[in-house]
Amino acid sequence: MNSRRSCAIAVAALLAGCSPRGPNLDTRTFALKYLRGSDAVSIVVPYIYTDRPNAKGVFSPSDNAITVRETPDNLDKIARVLAEYDRPRPFVRLTFHLIEADGATTTDPAIRDVEAALRHLFRFQGYRLVAEGVVSATEKSEVTQMLATTPEHYLLSASVQRIAGLADSATVELSVRLELLDRTARFNSTVTIPVSKTAVLGNVQARPNGRTLILTVRPELISASP
């Protein structure tokens, strides 16, 4: 009797030892220097197993950190991935040209790089530069600048939505708004442009003298934000 009871206890203990308990989890908070916590979520989610039957992974982002509960191995992977992505964001320099069409009979050297494209896209007699704006911005930032022509004054706003790729293969997703100060005319455009290439954004408006304004932009990567 005592022998059968001892065997039953041993079997119960063995079964208890074999029951699924899931892996051991640890919690770690990753401080972020350049990324926002919300931006880090998409980077670390592939390493967090929220659907694990036992011991599910958990994450919680804040403004400048993300806290993760996962296995030690996965936490180490997340640390390596965040170290790769949490780096200074590149600056992009945007050179805008406001060009008057049908206002010139000779070639303007200031727009030599884009005049051939203008003549291919439009059928105006001539082109000349009437205003230039140069601004610098990082990803997810917006900048503004005044473009003064005679007699109008325009407010230029540019928002850098995304910078993808590296060096000469990078592209810039850009939203641009140009409006007269009296708000009577407004131009909006969203484009993705390879760096160091000039994009013709389109006709801004017809001027009182019957001529048309055309806006172009050229993005260039120049440095990283501090």
PDB file of N, CA and C in Angstrom, residues 33-75:
ATOM      1  N   LYS A  33      17.866  58.016 -27.708  1.00  0.00           N
ATOM      2  CA  LYS A  33      18.474  59.341 -27.832  1.00  0.00           C
ATOM      3  C   LYS A  33      17.916  60.118 -29.013  1.00  0.00           C
ATOM      4  N   TYR A  34      17.661  59.432 -30.126  1.00  0.00           N
ATOM      5  CA  TYR A  34      17.201  60.108 -31.342  1.00  0.00           C
ATOM      6  C   TYR A  34      15.809  59.650 -31.781  1.00  0.00           C
ATOM      7  N   LEU A  35      15.512  58.372 -31.610  1.00  0.00           N
ATOM      8  CA  LEU A  35      14.188  57.859 -31.935  1.00  0.00           C
ATOM      9  C   LEU A  35      13.175  58.262 -30.880  1.00  0.00           C
ATOM     10  N   ARG A  36      11.927  58.378 -31.292  1.00  0.00           N
ATOM     11  CA  ARG A  36      10.829  58.478 -30.339  1.00  0.00           C
ATOM     12  C   ARG A  36      10.357  57.069 -29.995  1.00  0.00           C
ATOM     13  N   GLY A  37       9.757  56.919 -28.816  1.00  0.00           N
ATOM     14  CA  GLY A  37       9.278  55.602 -28.420  1.00  0.00           C
ATOM     15  C   GLY A  37       8.305  55.015 -29.415  1.00  0.00           C
ATOM     16  N   SER A  38       7.415  55.854 -29.945  1.00  0.00           N
ATOM     17  CA  SER A  38       6.431  55.378 -30.923  1.00  0.00           C
ATOM     18  C   SER A  38       7.103  54.901 -32.205  1.00  0.00           C
ATOM     19  N   ASP A  39       8.223  55.544 -32.583  1.00  0.00           N
ATOM     20  CA  ASP A  39       8.958  55.118 -33.773  1.00  0.00           C
ATOM     21  C   ASP A  39       9.675  53.788 -33.546  1.00  0.00           C
ATOM     22  N   ALA A  40      10.067  53.532 -32.295  1.00  0.00           N
ATOM     23  CA  ALA A  40      10.806  52.307 -31.991  1.00  0.00           C
ATOM     24  C   ALA A  40       9.912  51.074 -31.983  1.00  0.00           C
ATOM     25  N   VAL A  41       8.606  51.269 -31.820  1.00  0.00           N
ATOM     26  CA  VAL A  41       7.697  50.124 -31.723  1.00  0.00           C
ATOM     27  C   VAL A  41       7.808  49.217 -32.941  1.00  0.00           C
ATOM     28  N   SER A  42       7.714  49.798 -34.142  1.00  0.00           N
ATOM     29  CA  SER A  42       7.751  48.980 -35.359  1.00  0.00           C
ATOM     30  C   SER A  42       9.091  48.270 -35.524  1.00  0.00           C
ATOM     31  N   ILE A  43      10.146  48.802 -34.907  1.00  0.00           N
ATOM     32  CA  ILE A  43      11.473  48.193 -35.018  1.00  0.00           C
ATOM     33  C   ILE A  43      11.601  46.969 -34.119  1.00  0.00           C
ATOM     34  N   VAL A  44      11.027  47.031 -32.908  1.00  0.00           N
ATOM     35  CA  VAL A  44      11.232  45.951 -31.935  1.00  0.00           C
ATOM     36  C   VAL A  44      10.122  44.899 -31.943  1.00  0.00           C
ATOM     37  N   VAL A  45       8.958  45.232 -32.513  1.00  0.00           N
ATOM     38  CA  VAL A  45       7.818  44.298 -32.474  1.00  0.00           C
ATOM     39  C   VAL A  45       8.160  42.912 -33.036  1.00  0.00           C
ATOM     40  N   PRO A  46       8.958  42.773 -34.109  1.00  0.00           N
ATOM     41  CA  PRO A  46       9.272  41.418 -34.601  1.00  0.00           C
ATOM     42  C   PRO A  46       9.974  40.526 -33.583  1.00  0.00           C
ATOM     43  N   TYR A  47      10.520  41.125 -32.517  1.00  0.00           N
ATOM     44  CA  TYR A  47      11.250  40.343 -31.522  1.00  0.00           C
ATOM     45  C   TYR A  47      10.444  40.144 -30.242  1.00  0.00           C
ATOM     46  N   ILE A  48       9.190  40.593 -30.241  1.00  0.00           N
ATOM     47  CA  ILE A  48       8.339  40.489 -29.050  1.00  0.00           C
ATOM     48  C   ILE A  48       7.184  39.546 -29.373  1.00  0.00           C
ATOM     49  N   TYR A  49       7.105  38.431 -28.670  1.00  0.00           N
ATOM     50  CA  TYR A  49       6.113  37.400 -28.970  1.00  0.00           C
ATOM     51  C   TYR A  49       4.888  37.579 -28.069  1.00  0.00           C
ATOM     52  N   THR A  50       4.017  38.487 -28.505  1.00  0.00           N
ATOM     53  CA  THR A  50       2.808  38.775 -27.726  1.00  0.00           C
ATOM     54  C   THR A  50       1.777  37.653 -27.828  1.00  0.00           C
ATOM     55  N   ASP A  51       1.931  36.758 -28.798  1.00  0.00           N
ATOM     56  CA  ASP A  51       0.983  35.649 -28.959  1.00  0.00           C
ATOM     57  C   ASP A  51       1.524  34.337 -28.389  1.00  0.00           C
ATOM     58  N   ARG A  52       2.599  34.369 -27.637  1.00  0.00           N
ATOM     59  CA  ARG A  52       3.147  33.172 -27.011  1.00  0.00           C
ATOM     60  C   ARG A  52       2.128  32.624 -26.003  1.00  0.00           C
ATOM     61  N   PRO A  53       1.787  31.333 -26.069  1.00  0.00           N
ATOM     62  CA  PRO A  53       0.745  30.797 -25.176  1.00  0.00           C
ATOM     63  C   PRO A  53       1.041  31.017 -23.700  1.00  0.00           C
ATOM     64  N   ASN A  54       2.286  30.861 -23.333  1.00  0.00           N
ATOM     65  CA  ASN A  54       2.681  31.083 -21.944  1.00  0.00           C
ATOM     66  C   ASN A  54       3.802  32.119 -21.918  1.00  0.00           C
ATOM     67  N   ALA A  55       3.755  33.009 -20.961  1.00  0.00           N
ATOM     68  CA  ALA A  55       4.779  34.046 -20.797  1.00  0.00           C
ATOM     69  C   ALA A  55       4.844  34.938 -22.038  1.00  0.00           C
ATOM     70  N   LYS A  56       3.760  35.633 -22.317  1.00  0.00           N
ATOM     71  CA  LYS A  56       3.700  36.502 -23.492  1.00  0.00           C
ATOM     72  C   LYS A  56       4.638  37.696 -23.353  1.00  0.00           C
ATOM     73  N   GLY A  57       5.196  38.128 -24.476  1.00  0.00           N
ATOM     74  CA  GLY A  57       6.020  39.325 -24.479  1.00  0.00           C
ATOM     75  C   GLY A  57       5.159  40.578 -24.401  1.00  0.00           C
ATOM     76  N   VAL A  58       5.693  41.611 -23.783  1.00  0.00           N
ATOM     77  CA  VAL A  58       4.954  42.854 -23.565  1.00  0.00           C
ATOM     78  C   VAL A  58       5.892  44.027 -23.843  1.00  0.00           C
ATOM     79  N   PHE A  59       5.346  45.130 -24.393  1.00  0.00           N
ATOM     80  CA  PHE A  59       6.147  46.336 -24.582  1.00  0.00           C
ATOM     81  C   PHE A  59       5.309  47.557 -24.238  1.00  0.00           C
ATOM     82  N   SER A  60       6.002  48.620 -23.843  1.00  0.00           N
ATOM     83  CA  SER A  60       5.332  49.872 -23.487  1.00  0.00           C
ATOM     84  C   SER A  60       6.239  51.039 -23.869  1.00  0.00           C
ATOM     85  N   PRO A  61       5.861  51.850 -24.886  1.00  0.00           N
ATOM     86  CA  PRO A  61       6.698  52.980 -25.296  1.00  0.00           C
ATOM     87  C   PRO A  61       6.356  54.246 -24.508  1.00  0.00           C
ATOM     88  N   SER A  62       7.348  55.131 -24.378  1.00  0.00           N
ATOM     89  CA  SER A  62       7.135  56.485 -23.855  1.00  0.00           C
ATOM     90  C   SER A  62       7.788  57.447 -24.839  1.00  0.00           C
ATOM     91  N   ASP A  63       7.910  58.707 -24.469  1.00  0.00           N
ATOM     92  CA  ASP A  63       8.460  59.687 -25.403  1.00  0.00           C
ATOM     93  C   ASP A  63       9.882  59.357 -25.840  1.00  0.00           C
ATOM     94  N   ASN A  64      10.722  58.993 -24.875  1.00  0.00           N
ATOM     95  CA  ASN A  64      12.138  58.780 -25.206  1.00  0.00           C
ATOM     96  C   ASN A  64      12.667  57.441 -24.706  1.00  0.00           C
ATOM     97  N   ALA A  65      11.791  56.442 -24.617  1.00  0.00           N
ATOM     98  CA  ALA A  65      12.214  55.113 -24.171  1.00  0.00           C
ATOM     99  C   ALA A  65      11.149  54.092 -24.566  1.00  0.00           C
ATOM    100  N   ILE A  66      11.555  52.828 -24.519  1.00  0.00           N
ATOM    101  CA  ILE A  66      10.595  51.737 -24.700  1.00  0.00           C
ATOM    102  C   ILE A  66      10.971  50.629 -23.723  1.00  0.00           C
ATOM    103  N   THR A  67       9.992  50.129 -22.989  1.00  0.00           N
ATOM    104  CA  THR A  67      10.195  49.073 -22.009  1.00  0.00           C
ATOM    105  C   THR A  67       9.645  47.772 -22.579  1.00  0.00           C
ATOM    106  N   VAL A  68      10.450  46.712 -22.502  1.00  0.00           N
ATOM    107  CA  VAL A  68      10.079  45.427 -23.102  1.00  0.00           C
ATOM    108  C   VAL A  68      10.254  44.316 -22.073  1.00  0.00           C
ATOM    109  N   ARG A  69       9.264  43.410 -22.047  1.00  0.00           N
ATOM    110  CA  ARG A  69       9.373  42.192 -21.239  1.00  0.00           C
ATOM    111  C   ARG A  69       9.452  41.020 -22.212  1.00  0.00           C
ATOM    112  N   GLU A  70      10.600  40.366 -22.231  1.00  0.00           N
ATOM    113  CA  GLU A  70      10.835  39.268 -23.164  1.00  0.00           C
ATOM    114  C   GLU A  70      11.948  38.372 -22.605  1.00  0.00           C
ATOM    115  N   THR A  71      12.300  37.358 -23.389  1.00  0.00           N
ATOM    116  CA  THR A  71      13.398  36.478 -22.989  1.00  0.00           C
ATOM    117  C   THR A  71      14.714  37.261 -23.059  1.00  0.00           C
ATOM    118  N   PRO A  72      15.690  36.889 -22.254  1.00  0.00           N
ATOM    119  CA  PRO A  72      16.981  37.597 -22.292  1.00  0.00           C
ATOM    120  C   PRO A  72      17.612  37.611 -23.682  1.00  0.00           C
ATOM    121  N   ASP A  73      17.500  36.504 -24.428  1.00  0.00           N
ATOM    122  CA  ASP A  73      18.062  36.477 -25.785  1.00  0.00           C
ATOM    123  C   ASP A  73      17.393  37.507 -26.683  1.00  0.00           C
ATOM    124  N   ASN A  74      16.072  37.584 -26.625  1.00  0.00           N
ATOM    125  CA  ASN A  74      15.356  38.552 -27.459  1.00  0.00           C
ATOM    126  C   ASN A  74      15.635  39.981 -27.018  1.00  0.00           C
ATOM    127  N   LEU A  75      15.806  40.205 -25.733  1.00  0.00           N
ATOM    128  CA  LEU A  75      16.157  41.544 -25.251  1.00  0.00           C
ATOM    129  C   LEU A  75      17.523  41.969 -25.778  1.00  0.00           C
TER     130      LEU A  75
END
